Short mmCIF file of N, CA and C in Angstrom, two decimals:
data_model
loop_
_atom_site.label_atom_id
_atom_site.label_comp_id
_atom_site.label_asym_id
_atom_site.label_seq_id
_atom_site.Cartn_x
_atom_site.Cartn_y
_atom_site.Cartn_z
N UNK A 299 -0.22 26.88 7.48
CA UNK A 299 0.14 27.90 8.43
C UNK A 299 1.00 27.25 9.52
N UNK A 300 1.57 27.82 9.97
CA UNK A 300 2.76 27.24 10.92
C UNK A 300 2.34 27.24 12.24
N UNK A 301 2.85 26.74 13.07
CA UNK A 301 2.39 26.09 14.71
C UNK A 301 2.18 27.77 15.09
N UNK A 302 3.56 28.15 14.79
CA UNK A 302 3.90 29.61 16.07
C UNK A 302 3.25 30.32 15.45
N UNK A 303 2.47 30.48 14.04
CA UNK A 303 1.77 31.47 14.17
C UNK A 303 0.01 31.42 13.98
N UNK A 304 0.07 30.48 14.45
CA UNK A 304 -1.85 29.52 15.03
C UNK A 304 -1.24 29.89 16.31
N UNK A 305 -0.27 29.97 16.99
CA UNK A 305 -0.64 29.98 18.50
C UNK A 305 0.03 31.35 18.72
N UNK A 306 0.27 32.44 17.64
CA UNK A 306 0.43 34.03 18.11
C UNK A 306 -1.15 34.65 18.21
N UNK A 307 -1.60 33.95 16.77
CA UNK A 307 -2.82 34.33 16.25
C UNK A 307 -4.10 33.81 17.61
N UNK A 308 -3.56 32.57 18.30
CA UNK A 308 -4.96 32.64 18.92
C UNK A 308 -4.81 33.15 20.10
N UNK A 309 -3.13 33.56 21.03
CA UNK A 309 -3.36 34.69 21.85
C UNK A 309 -3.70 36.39 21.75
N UNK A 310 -3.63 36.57 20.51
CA UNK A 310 -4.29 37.86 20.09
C UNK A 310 -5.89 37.77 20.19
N UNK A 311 -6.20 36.63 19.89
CA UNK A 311 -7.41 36.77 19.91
C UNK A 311 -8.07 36.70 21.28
N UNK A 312 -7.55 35.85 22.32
CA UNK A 312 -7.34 35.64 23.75
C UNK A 312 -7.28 37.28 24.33
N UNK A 313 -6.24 37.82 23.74
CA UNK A 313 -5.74 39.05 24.31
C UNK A 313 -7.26 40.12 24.29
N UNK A 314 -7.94 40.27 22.13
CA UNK A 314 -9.20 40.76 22.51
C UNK A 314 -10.56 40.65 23.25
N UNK A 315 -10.24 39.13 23.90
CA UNK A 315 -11.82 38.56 24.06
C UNK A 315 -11.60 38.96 25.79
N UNK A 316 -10.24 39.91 26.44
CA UNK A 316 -10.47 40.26 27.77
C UNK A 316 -10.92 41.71 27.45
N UNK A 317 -11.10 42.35 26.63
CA UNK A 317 -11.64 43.92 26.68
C UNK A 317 -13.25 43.37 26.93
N UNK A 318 -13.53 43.73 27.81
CA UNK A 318 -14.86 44.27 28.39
C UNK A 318 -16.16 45.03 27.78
N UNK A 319 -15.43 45.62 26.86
CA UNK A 319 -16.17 47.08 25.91
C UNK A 319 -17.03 46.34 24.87
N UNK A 320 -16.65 45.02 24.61
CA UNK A 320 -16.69 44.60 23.08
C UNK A 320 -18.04 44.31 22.89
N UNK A 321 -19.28 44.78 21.91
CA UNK A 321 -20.01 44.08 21.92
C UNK A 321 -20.38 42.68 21.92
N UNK A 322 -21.47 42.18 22.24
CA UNK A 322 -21.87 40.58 22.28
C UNK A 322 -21.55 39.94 20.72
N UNK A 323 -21.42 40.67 19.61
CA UNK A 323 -22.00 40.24 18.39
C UNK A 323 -20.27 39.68 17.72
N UNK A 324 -19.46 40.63 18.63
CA UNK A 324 -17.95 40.63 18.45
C UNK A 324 -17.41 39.60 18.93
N UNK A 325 -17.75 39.34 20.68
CA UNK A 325 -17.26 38.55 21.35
C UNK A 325 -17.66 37.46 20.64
N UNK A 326 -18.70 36.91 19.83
CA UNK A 326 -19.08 35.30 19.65
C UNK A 326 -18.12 35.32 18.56
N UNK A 327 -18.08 36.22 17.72
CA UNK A 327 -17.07 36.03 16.63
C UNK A 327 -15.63 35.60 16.79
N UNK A 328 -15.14 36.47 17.78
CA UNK A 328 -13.47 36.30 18.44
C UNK A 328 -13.82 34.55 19.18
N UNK A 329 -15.02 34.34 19.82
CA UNK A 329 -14.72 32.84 20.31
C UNK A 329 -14.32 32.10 19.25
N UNK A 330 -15.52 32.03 18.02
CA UNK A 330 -15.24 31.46 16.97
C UNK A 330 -14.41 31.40 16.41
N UNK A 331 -13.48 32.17 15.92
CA UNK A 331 -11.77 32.14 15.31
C UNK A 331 -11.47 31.74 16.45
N UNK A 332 -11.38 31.92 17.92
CA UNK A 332 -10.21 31.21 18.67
C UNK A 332 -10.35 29.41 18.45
N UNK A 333 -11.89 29.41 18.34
CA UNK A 333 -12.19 27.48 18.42
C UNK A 333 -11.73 27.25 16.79
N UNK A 334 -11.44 28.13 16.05
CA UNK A 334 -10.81 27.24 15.00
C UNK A 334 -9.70 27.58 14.72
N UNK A 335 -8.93 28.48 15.19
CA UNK A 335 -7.29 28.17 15.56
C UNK A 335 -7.26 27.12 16.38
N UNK A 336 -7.91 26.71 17.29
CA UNK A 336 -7.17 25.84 18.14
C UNK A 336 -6.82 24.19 16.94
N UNK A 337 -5.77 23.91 17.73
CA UNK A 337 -4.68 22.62 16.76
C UNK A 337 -6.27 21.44 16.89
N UNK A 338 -6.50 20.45 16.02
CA UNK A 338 -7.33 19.91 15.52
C UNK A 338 -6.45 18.46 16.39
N UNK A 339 -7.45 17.69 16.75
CA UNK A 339 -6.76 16.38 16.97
C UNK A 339 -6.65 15.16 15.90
N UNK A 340 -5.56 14.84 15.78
CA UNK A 340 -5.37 14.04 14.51
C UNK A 340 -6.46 12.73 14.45
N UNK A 341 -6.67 12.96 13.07
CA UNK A 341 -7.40 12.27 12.40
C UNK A 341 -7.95 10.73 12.75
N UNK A 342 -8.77 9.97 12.93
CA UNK A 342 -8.91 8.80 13.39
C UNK A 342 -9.47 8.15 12.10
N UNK A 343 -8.83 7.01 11.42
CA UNK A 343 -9.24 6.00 10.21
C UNK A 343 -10.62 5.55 11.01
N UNK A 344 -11.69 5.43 10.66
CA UNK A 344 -13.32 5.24 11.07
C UNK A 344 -14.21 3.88 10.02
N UNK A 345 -12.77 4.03 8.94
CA UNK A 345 -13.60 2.93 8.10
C UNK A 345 -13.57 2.17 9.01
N UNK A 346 -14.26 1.00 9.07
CA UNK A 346 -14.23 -0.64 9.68
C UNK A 346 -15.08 -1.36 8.90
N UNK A 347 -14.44 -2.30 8.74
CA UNK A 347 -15.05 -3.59 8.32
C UNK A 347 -16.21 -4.24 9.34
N UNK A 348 -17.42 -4.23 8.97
CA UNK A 348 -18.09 -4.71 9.44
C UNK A 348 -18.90 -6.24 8.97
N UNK A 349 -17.79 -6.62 8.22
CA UNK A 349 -18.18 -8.36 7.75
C UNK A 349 -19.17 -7.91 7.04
N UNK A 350 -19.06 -6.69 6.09
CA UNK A 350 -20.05 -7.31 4.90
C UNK A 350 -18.80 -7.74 3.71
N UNK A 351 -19.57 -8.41 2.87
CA UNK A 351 -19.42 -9.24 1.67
C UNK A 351 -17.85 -8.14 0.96
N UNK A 352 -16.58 -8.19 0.39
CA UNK A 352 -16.15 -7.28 -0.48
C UNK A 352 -16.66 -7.86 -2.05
N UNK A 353 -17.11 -8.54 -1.98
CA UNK A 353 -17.86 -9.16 -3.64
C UNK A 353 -19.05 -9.90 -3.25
N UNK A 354 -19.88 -9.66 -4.54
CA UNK A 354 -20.71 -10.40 -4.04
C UNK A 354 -21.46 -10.98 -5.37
N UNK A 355 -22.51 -11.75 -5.66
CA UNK A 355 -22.41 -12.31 -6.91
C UNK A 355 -23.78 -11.76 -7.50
N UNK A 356 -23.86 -11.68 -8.62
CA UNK A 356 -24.60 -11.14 -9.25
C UNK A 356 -26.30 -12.28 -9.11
N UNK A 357 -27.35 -12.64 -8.91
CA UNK A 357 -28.41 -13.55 -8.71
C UNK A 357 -28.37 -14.02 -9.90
N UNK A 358 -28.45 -12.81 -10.81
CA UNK A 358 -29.10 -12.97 -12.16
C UNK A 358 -28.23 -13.84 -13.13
N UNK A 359 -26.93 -13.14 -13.11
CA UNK A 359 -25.60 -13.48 -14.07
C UNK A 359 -24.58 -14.42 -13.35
N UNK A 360 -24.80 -14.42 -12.03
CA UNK A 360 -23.98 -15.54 -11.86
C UNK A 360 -22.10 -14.94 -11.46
N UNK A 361 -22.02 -13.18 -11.96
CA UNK A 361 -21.37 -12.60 -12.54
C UNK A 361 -20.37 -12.29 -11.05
N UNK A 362 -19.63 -12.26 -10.70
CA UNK A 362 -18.78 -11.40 -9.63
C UNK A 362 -18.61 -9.58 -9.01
N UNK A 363 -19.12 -9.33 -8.54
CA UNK A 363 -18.97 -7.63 -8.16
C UNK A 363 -18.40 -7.71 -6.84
N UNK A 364 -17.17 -6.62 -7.27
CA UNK A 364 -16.73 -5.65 -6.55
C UNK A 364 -17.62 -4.76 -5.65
N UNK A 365 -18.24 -4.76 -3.93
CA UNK A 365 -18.63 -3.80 -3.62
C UNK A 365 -17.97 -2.88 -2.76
N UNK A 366 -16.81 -3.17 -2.60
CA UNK A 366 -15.91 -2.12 -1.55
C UNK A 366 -14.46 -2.54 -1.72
N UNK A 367 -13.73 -1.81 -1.81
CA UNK A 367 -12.11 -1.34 -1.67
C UNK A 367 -11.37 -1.41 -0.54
N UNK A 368 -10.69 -2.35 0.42
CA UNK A 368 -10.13 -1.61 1.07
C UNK A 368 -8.90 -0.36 0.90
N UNK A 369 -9.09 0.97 1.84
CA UNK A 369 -7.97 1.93 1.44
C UNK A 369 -7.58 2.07 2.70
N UNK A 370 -6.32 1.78 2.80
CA UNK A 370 -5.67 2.20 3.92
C UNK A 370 -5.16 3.77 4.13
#
């Protein structure tokens, strides 16, 4: 959906949530679409490395494993 029409769509909704008349059951609804039109703040990468092992060895086999990927 495009910028200008997330931000036509959430002054319409702005525009209904000043009528006075509206029941309570309406108004929480119109908040709710306005809080999810509003633009989302971009994304933050959260992986981190916290110094564990990316391989680690098997006790038994002696064997090598893969336990994590980095993905950028």
């Amino acid at each position: 959906m495009l910028q200008s029409n997330l931000t036509e769509a959430h002054g319409l909704v702005a525009e209904m949530l000043t009528n006075k008349d509206l029941p309570p059951t309406v108004i929480s609804g119109l908040k709710a679409v306005a809080t999810l039109l509003n633009p989302q703040p971009p994304s933050i990468n959260l992986h981190f490395d916290f110094a564990l092992p990316m391989v680690v060895e098997n006790p038994y086999s002696g064997e090598q494993l893969l336990v994590a990927a980095v993905s950028f």
